[in-house]
Tab-separated table of C-alpha atoms in Angstrom:
chain	number	residue	atom	x	y	z
A	383	MET	CA	38.024	37.886	22.590
A	384	SER	CA	41.056	40.573	22.478
A	385	ILE	CA	42.895	41.874	25.459
A	386	GLU	CA	41.421	45.185	25.196
A	387	LEU	CA	37.364	43.752	25.045
A	388	LEU	CA	38.599	41.698	28.301
A	389	THR	CA	39.877	44.038	30.277
A	390	ILE	CA	37.008	46.622	28.995
A	391	PHE	CA	34.753	43.312	30.190
A	392	ILE	CA	36.263	43.001	33.748
A	393	GLY	CA	36.062	46.433	34.246
A	394	ALA	CA	32.389	46.631	33.496
A	395	ALA	CA	31.724	43.699	35.251
A	396	ILE	CA	33.421	45.161	38.708
A	397	ARG	CA	31.290	48.349	37.970
A	398	LEU	CA	27.869	46.779	37.529
A	399	SER	CA	28.551	44.383	40.896
A	400	ALA	CA	29.929	47.253	42.991
A	401	PRO	CA	26.365	48.033	44.052
A	402	LEU	CA	25.084	44.793	44.377
A	403	LEU	CA	27.953	43.960	46.612
A	404	ILE	CA	27.255	46.991	48.870
A	405	ALA	CA	23.633	46.355	48.769
A	406	ALA	CA	24.176	42.661	49.861
A	407	THR	CA	27.043	42.726	52.538
A	408	GLY	CA	24.660	45.129	54.627
A	409	GLU	CA	21.837	43.244	54.417
A	410	LEU	CA	23.431	40.205	54.793
A	411	VAL	CA	24.479	41.766	58.250
A	412	SER	CA	20.510	42.329	58.897
A	413	GLN	CA	19.492	38.894	58.074
A	414	LYS	CA	22.143	37.652	60.297
A	415	THR	CA	20.020	39.680	63.379
A	416	GLY	CA	17.205	38.061	62.185
A	417	VAL	CA	15.809	40.535	60.311
A	418	ILE	CA	15.100	40.432	56.094
A	419	ASN	CA	15.090	44.133	54.976
A	420	THR	CA	13.174	43.463	51.645
A	421	SER	CA	13.285	47.504	51.285
A	422	VAL	CA	17.162	47.632	50.131
A	423	ASP	CA	15.748	48.242	46.599
A	424	GLY	CA	13.638	51.223	47.563
A	425	MET	CA	16.670	52.174	50.252
A	426	MET	CA	18.929	51.770	47.244
A	427	LEU	CA	16.782	54.415	44.825
A	428	SER	CA	15.914	56.894	48.223
A	429	GLY	CA	20.032	57.026	48.472
A	430	ALA	CA	20.339	57.274	44.592
A	431	PHE	CA	18.008	60.403	44.553
A	432	LEU	CA	19.081	62.006	48.166
A	433	GLY	CA	23.217	61.632	46.281
A	434	ILE	CA	21.777	63.722	43.626
A	435	TYR	CA	19.275	66.199	45.037
A	436	GLY	CA	21.734	67.187	47.799
A	437	ALA	CA	24.484	67.549	45.327
A	438	TYR	CA	22.103	69.933	43.620
A	439	LEU	CA	21.413	71.864	46.677
A	440	THR	CA	24.940	72.294	47.533
A	441	ASN	CA	26.677	72.155	44.481
A	442	SER	CA	29.296	69.370	45.991
A	443	PRO	CA	28.708	65.942	45.038
A	444	ALA	CA	30.431	64.880	48.304
A	445	MET	CA	27.875	66.553	50.329
A	446	GLY	CA	25.143	65.043	48.354
A	447	PHE	CA	26.692	61.693	49.137
A	448	LEU	CA	26.802	62.539	53.203
A	449	ILE	CA	22.997	64.223	52.762
A	450	ALA	CA	22.333	60.760	51.172
A	451	ILE	CA	23.906	58.422	53.870
A	452	LEU	CA	21.547	60.880	57.023
A	453	GLY	CA	18.777	61.131	54.719
A	454	ILE	CA	18.605	57.133	54.865
A	455	LEU	CA	18.047	57.329	58.426
A	456	PRO	CA	14.123	58.313	58.919
A	457	LEU	CA	13.244	55.341	56.397
A	458	ALA	CA	15.425	52.857	58.338
A	459	LEU	CA	13.833	53.905	61.768
A	460	LEU	CA	10.756	53.044	60.126
A	461	GLN	CA	11.859	49.915	58.726
A	462	ALA	CA	12.992	48.825	61.903
A	463	PHE	CA	10.322	50.143	64.048
A	464	LEU	CA	7.708	48.214	61.761
A	465	SER	CA	9.742	44.960	61.377
A	466	VAL	CA	11.350	44.622	64.739
A	467	SER	CA	9.362	46.906	67.457
A	468	LEU	CA	5.769	46.036	66.118
A	469	LYS	CA	6.702	42.717	64.992
A	470	ALA	CA	4.869	43.378	61.675
A	471	ASN	CA	5.721	41.365	58.993
A	472	GLN	CA	8.989	41.864	57.595
A	473	LEU	CA	8.284	41.029	53.937
A	474	VAL	CA	5.404	43.019	53.858
A	475	THR	CA	6.758	46.137	55.339
A	476	GLY	CA	9.793	46.144	53.142
A	477	ILE	CA	7.649	45.769	49.919
A	478	GLY	CA	5.538	48.601	51.572
A	479	ILE	CA	8.312	50.733	52.069
A	480	ASN	CA	10.006	49.905	48.314
A	481	ILE	CA	6.663	51.423	47.018
A	482	LEU	CA	6.670	54.483	49.264
A	483	ALA	CA	10.219	54.996	48.171
A	484	LEU	CA	9.300	54.724	44.209
A	485	GLY	CA	6.280	57.270	44.858
A	486	ILE	CA	8.156	59.742	46.756
A	487	THR	CA	11.316	59.524	44.603
A	488	THR	CA	9.498	60.160	41.343
A	489	LEU	CA	7.273	62.845	42.582
A	490	ALA	CA	10.250	64.856	44.297
A	491	TYR	CA	12.421	64.111	40.981
A	492	ARG	CA	9.980	65.825	38.938
A	493	LYS	CA	8.625	68.614	41.242
A	494	VAL	CA	12.359	69.547	41.489
A	495	PHE	CA	13.842	68.884	38.293
A	496	PHE	CA	11.201	69.476	35.998
A	497	GLU	CA	8.386	71.763	37.320
A	498	ASN	CA	10.636	74.077	38.708
A	499	ALA	CA	13.449	73.862	35.911
A	500	ASN	CA	12.308	76.497	34.115
A	501	GLY	CA	14.568	74.858	31.235
A	502	ASN	CA	17.783	75.698	32.914
A	503	ILE	CA	18.314	73.307	35.978
A	504	LYS	CA	21.608	71.283	36.389
A	505	SER	CA	20.705	67.615	37.092
A	506	SER	CA	24.272	66.373	36.288
A	507	PHE	CA	26.495	65.926	39.270
A	508	GLY	CA	28.591	63.274	40.273
A	509	PHE	CA	32.457	62.082	40.735
A	510	ASN	CA	35.327	61.839	38.393
A	511	LYS	CA	36.603	58.290	38.119
A	512	LEU	CA	39.583	57.808	39.911
A	513	GLN	CA	42.910	57.579	37.340
A	514	VAL	CA	44.451	55.007	39.446
A	515	PHE	CA	46.425	53.996	36.080
A	516	SER	CA	47.052	56.183	32.996
A	517	THR	CA	44.998	55.763	30.243
A	518	GLU	CA	47.805	56.202	27.741
A	519	GLN	CA	50.624	54.391	29.749
A	520	PHE	CA	48.553	51.561	30.907
A	521	PRO	CA	45.344	51.642	28.862
A	522	TYR	CA	44.722	47.880	29.776
A	523	LEU	CA	44.840	48.238	33.506
A	524	ALA	CA	43.081	51.584	33.517
A	525	ASN	CA	40.246	49.915	32.167
A	526	ILE	CA	39.992	47.729	35.224
A	527	PHE	CA	40.900	49.776	37.868
A	528	ASN	CA	39.922	53.262	37.109
A	529	GLN	CA	36.537	53.520	39.028
A	530	SER	CA	34.817	55.508	40.899
A	531	TRP	CA	35.869	55.820	44.787
A	532	ILE	CA	32.741	54.455	45.614
A	533	VAL	CA	33.936	51.020	44.162
A	534	TYR	CA	36.875	50.721	46.386
A	535	PHE	CA	35.064	52.132	49.317
A	536	GLY	CA	32.623	49.227	49.025
A	537	ILE	CA	35.470	46.603	49.215
A	538	LEU	CA	36.660	48.347	51.961
A	539	LEU	CA	33.707	47.944	54.102
A	540	LEU	CA	33.162	44.472	52.943
A	541	LEU	CA	36.665	43.778	54.251
A	542	VAL	CA	35.722	45.708	57.576
A	543	ILE	CA	32.148	43.943	58.262
A	544	LEU	CA	34.137	40.286	57.000
A	545	PHE	CA	36.408	41.168	59.928
A	546	VAL	CA	33.874	42.132	62.457
A	547	MET	CA	31.808	39.160	62.050
A	548	LYS	CA	34.505	36.963	62.140
A	549	LYS	CA	36.815	38.483	64.615
A	550	THR	CA	35.136	40.399	67.026
A	551	ALA	CA	32.331	39.830	69.876
A	552	LEU	CA	30.013	42.255	68.157
A	553	GLY	CA	29.887	39.971	65.239
A	554	ILE	CA	29.748	36.818	67.261
A	555	CYS	CA	26.507	38.525	68.883
A	556	ILE	CA	24.847	39.638	65.574
A	557	ASN	CA	25.387	35.904	64.353
A	558	ALA	CA	23.764	34.685	67.438
A	559	VAL	CA	21.066	36.739	67.502
A	560	GLY	CA	20.226	35.690	64.275
A	561	GLU	CA	20.269	31.923	65.427
A	562	GLU	CA	19.192	31.830	69.035
A	563	PRO	CA	17.337	35.206	69.929
A	564	LYS	CA	16.165	33.667	73.669
A	565	THR	CA	19.895	33.000	74.448
A	566	VAL	CA	20.850	36.170	73.599
A	567	ASP	CA	18.385	37.857	75.346
A	568	GLN	CA	19.281	35.557	78.573
A	569	SER	CA	22.915	36.374	78.467
A	570	GLY	CA	21.713	40.266	79.154
A	571	LEU	CA	22.059	41.555	75.648
A	572	SER	CA	19.346	43.368	73.891
A	573	VAL	CA	18.029	41.726	71.081
A	574	VAL	CA	16.216	44.522	69.675
A	575	ALA	CA	19.046	47.050	69.661
A	576	LEU	CA	20.931	44.475	67.911
A	577	ARG	CA	18.371	44.044	65.057
A	578	TYR	CA	17.947	47.874	64.917
A	579	LEU	CA	21.790	47.655	64.063
A	580	GLY	CA	21.468	45.185	61.541
A	581	VAL	CA	18.345	47.085	59.473
A	582	PHE	CA	20.480	50.510	59.953
A	583	THR	CA	23.357	48.776	58.524
A	584	SER	CA	21.670	47.264	56.028
A	585	SER	CA	19.777	50.705	55.019
A	586	ILE	CA	22.956	52.910	55.178
A	587	MET	CA	24.906	50.562	52.736
A	588	ALA	CA	21.714	50.797	50.668
A	589	ALA	CA	22.172	54.194	49.998
A	590	ILE	CA	25.775	53.940	49.957
A	591	ALA	CA	24.935	51.344	46.661
A	592	GLY	CA	22.531	54.186	45.323
A	593	CYS	CA	24.807	56.961	45.623
A	594	LEU	CA	27.421	54.469	43.580
A	595	ILE	CA	24.926	54.207	40.871
A	596	SER	CA	23.787	58.065	40.732
A	597	LEU	CA	26.767	59.943	41.880
A	598	GLY	CA	29.515	57.706	40.765
A	599	ASP	CA	28.320	56.204	37.467
A	600	ILE	CA	25.427	57.907	35.733
A	601	HIS	CA	26.022	61.196	37.288
A	602	THR	CA	22.168	61.972	37.512
A	603	PHE	CA	18.402	60.527	38.702
A	604	THR	CA	16.184	58.627	36.942
A	605	GLU	CA	12.952	57.357	38.129
A	606	GLY	CA	13.243	53.951	39.293
A	607	MET	CA	16.908	53.725	38.054
A	608	THR	CA	17.638	50.937	40.303
A	609	SER	CA	15.536	48.325	38.227
A	610	GLY	CA	15.503	45.629	40.812
A	611	ILE	CA	18.760	45.850	41.919
A	612	GLY	CA	18.160	45.298	45.385
A	613	PHE	CA	16.533	42.177	44.737
A	614	LEU	CA	19.449	40.756	42.971
A	615	ALA	CA	21.218	41.827	46.269
A	616	LEU	CA	18.776	39.475	48.098
A	617	ALA	CA	18.982	36.711	45.555
A	618	ALA	CA	22.983	36.985	46.043
A	619	ILE	CA	22.649	36.195	49.565
A	620	ILE	CA	20.683	33.328	48.909
A	621	PHE	CA	22.825	31.994	46.064
A	622	GLY	CA	25.805	32.683	48.197
A	623	ASN	CA	24.246	30.744	51.257
A	624	TRP	CA	24.410	33.318	53.633
A	625	SER	CA	28.053	33.584	53.766
A	626	LEU	CA	29.807	36.808	53.313
A	627	THR	CA	32.593	35.733	50.583
A	628	LYS	CA	30.264	33.192	48.779
A	629	THR	CA	27.522	36.276	48.535
A	630	ALA	CA	30.436	38.807	47.398
A	631	LEU	CA	30.957	35.933	44.535
A	632	ALA	CA	27.675	35.753	43.469
A	633	CYS	CA	27.292	39.695	43.097
A	634	PHE	CA	30.243	39.661	41.075
A	635	LEU	CA	28.781	36.991	38.638
A	636	PHE	CA	25.639	38.765	38.938
A	637	GLY	CA	27.753	41.616	37.382
A	638	ALA	CA	29.790	39.959	34.763
A	639	VAL	CA	26.258	38.365	33.275
A	640	SER	CA	24.882	41.801	33.490
A	641	ALA	CA	28.145	43.184	31.501
A	642	LEU	CA	27.441	40.911	28.651
A	643	GLN	CA	24.624	42.816	27.413
A	644	TYR	CA	27.400	45.333	26.169
A	645	GLN	CA	29.915	42.838	25.592
A	646	LEU	CA	28.656	40.244	23.086
A	647	PRO	CA	27.459	43.005	20.842
A	648	ALA	CA	30.919	44.714	20.695
A	649	MET	CA	32.460	41.001	19.967
A	650	GLY	CA	29.892	40.634	16.869
A	651	ILE	CA	27.515	38.386	18.701
A	652	ASN	CA	23.921	38.806	17.807
A	653	VAL	CA	22.122	37.708	20.636
A	654	PRO	CA	18.348	39.424	21.517
A	655	PRO	CA	18.882	42.337	24.036
A	656	ALA	CA	15.973	41.016	26.393
A	657	LEU	CA	17.365	37.842	26.725
A	658	LEU	CA	20.730	39.403	27.294
A	659	ILE	CA	19.259	42.132	30.571
A	660	MET	CA	16.897	38.913	31.888
A	661	LEU	CA	20.172	36.718	32.596
A	662	PRO	CA	21.434	37.905	36.030
A	663	TYR	CA	17.512	37.414	37.011
A	664	VAL	CA	17.134	34.037	35.503
A	665	LEU	CA	20.546	33.128	38.056
A	666	ALA	CA	18.449	34.837	40.714
A	667	LEU	CA	15.428	32.691	40.218
A	668	PHE	CA	17.350	29.525	40.015
A	669	ALA	CA	19.230	30.610	43.592
A	670	VAL	CA	15.509	31.785	45.285
A	671	ALA	CA	14.175	28.112	43.644
A	672	GLY	CA	16.732	26.225	45.485
A	673	LEU	CA	18.614	24.794	42.675
A	674	MET	CA	21.852	25.906	43.844
A	675	GLY	CA	21.986	23.488	46.525
A	676	LYS	CA	21.093	23.043	49.891
A	677	GLN	CA	20.312	26.727	51.517
A	678	THR	CA	20.941	27.429	55.235
A	679	SER	CA	19.260	30.346	56.389
A	680	PRO	CA	19.600	31.810	60.147
A	681	LYS	CA	17.420	29.790	62.073
A	682	ALA	CA	15.477	33.319	63.467
A	683	LEU	CA	15.268	34.910	60.107
A	684	THR	CA	11.920	36.797	59.869
A	685	VAL	CA	10.765	35.401	63.019
A	686	PRO	CA	10.037	38.165	65.540
A	687	PHE	CA	11.421	37.976	68.667
A	688	ILE	CA	8.574	38.078	71.494
A	689	ARG	CA	10.135	38.536	75.306
A	690	HIS	CA	8.496	36.099	77.915
A	691	SER	CA	9.019	37.334	81.846
A	692	ASN	CA	9.363	34.508	84.130
């Protein structure tokens, strides 16, 4: 493999792993509070659509990005209300919201960009890549580091959340509520509020990940464009054994495997495309099946908190 192909591969791996990384980081916060937000894929899809639709309405990708974050809040509130307040089955509610998000985004996309298009509507919006390095002077470095600003923003969010979870009182509370919610409640803290915070963090991060796909990479929206990336984010958390740093490494691994579907043909290696597409999902299956070693999830994960009065 030449240096040029290697740097292109590394750049593609970063680009493809970034949405996973952002979504998995937020989802891990939610799971640490005891709530598994299985609607993360639907949240990503909604964020991707809202980003493009907001950019279409305002002719500004930046406004589209903000609209996506604000627009995901009602869906986050619905997920939190069902899973935390009503204590509904978290897996079922997440799947239901995924189906709802797929249906709404598909209907809205067809309505806005086809039925009302009259053949001349603009549906391509997005952010240009940051020119960190000159493509003429430093082409190899440019292949790696010239990414959308949302990629770097996601890495910054990862570092901030890592600091909060490890070094602050809030992080201690988040970790505690997923392990011993009764103890947290007896200390005077609100288990419900902490779990709402986890769900909202997960949803907002998923919307940002969706915007990275639509506004930062493809510059348009297509039906079901997340293609199950949200479920890969869930698998990455299991793969990383609920450790933020290991989860980040798992996301990069999944991204690198996904990048192979573009890299191997360029190297003249003929592999069936379907096999390359399914590789990251095979790794995810191994993780979920427990073949990557003993998994230790938060004790109260998916367990509704019922406050007993004395």
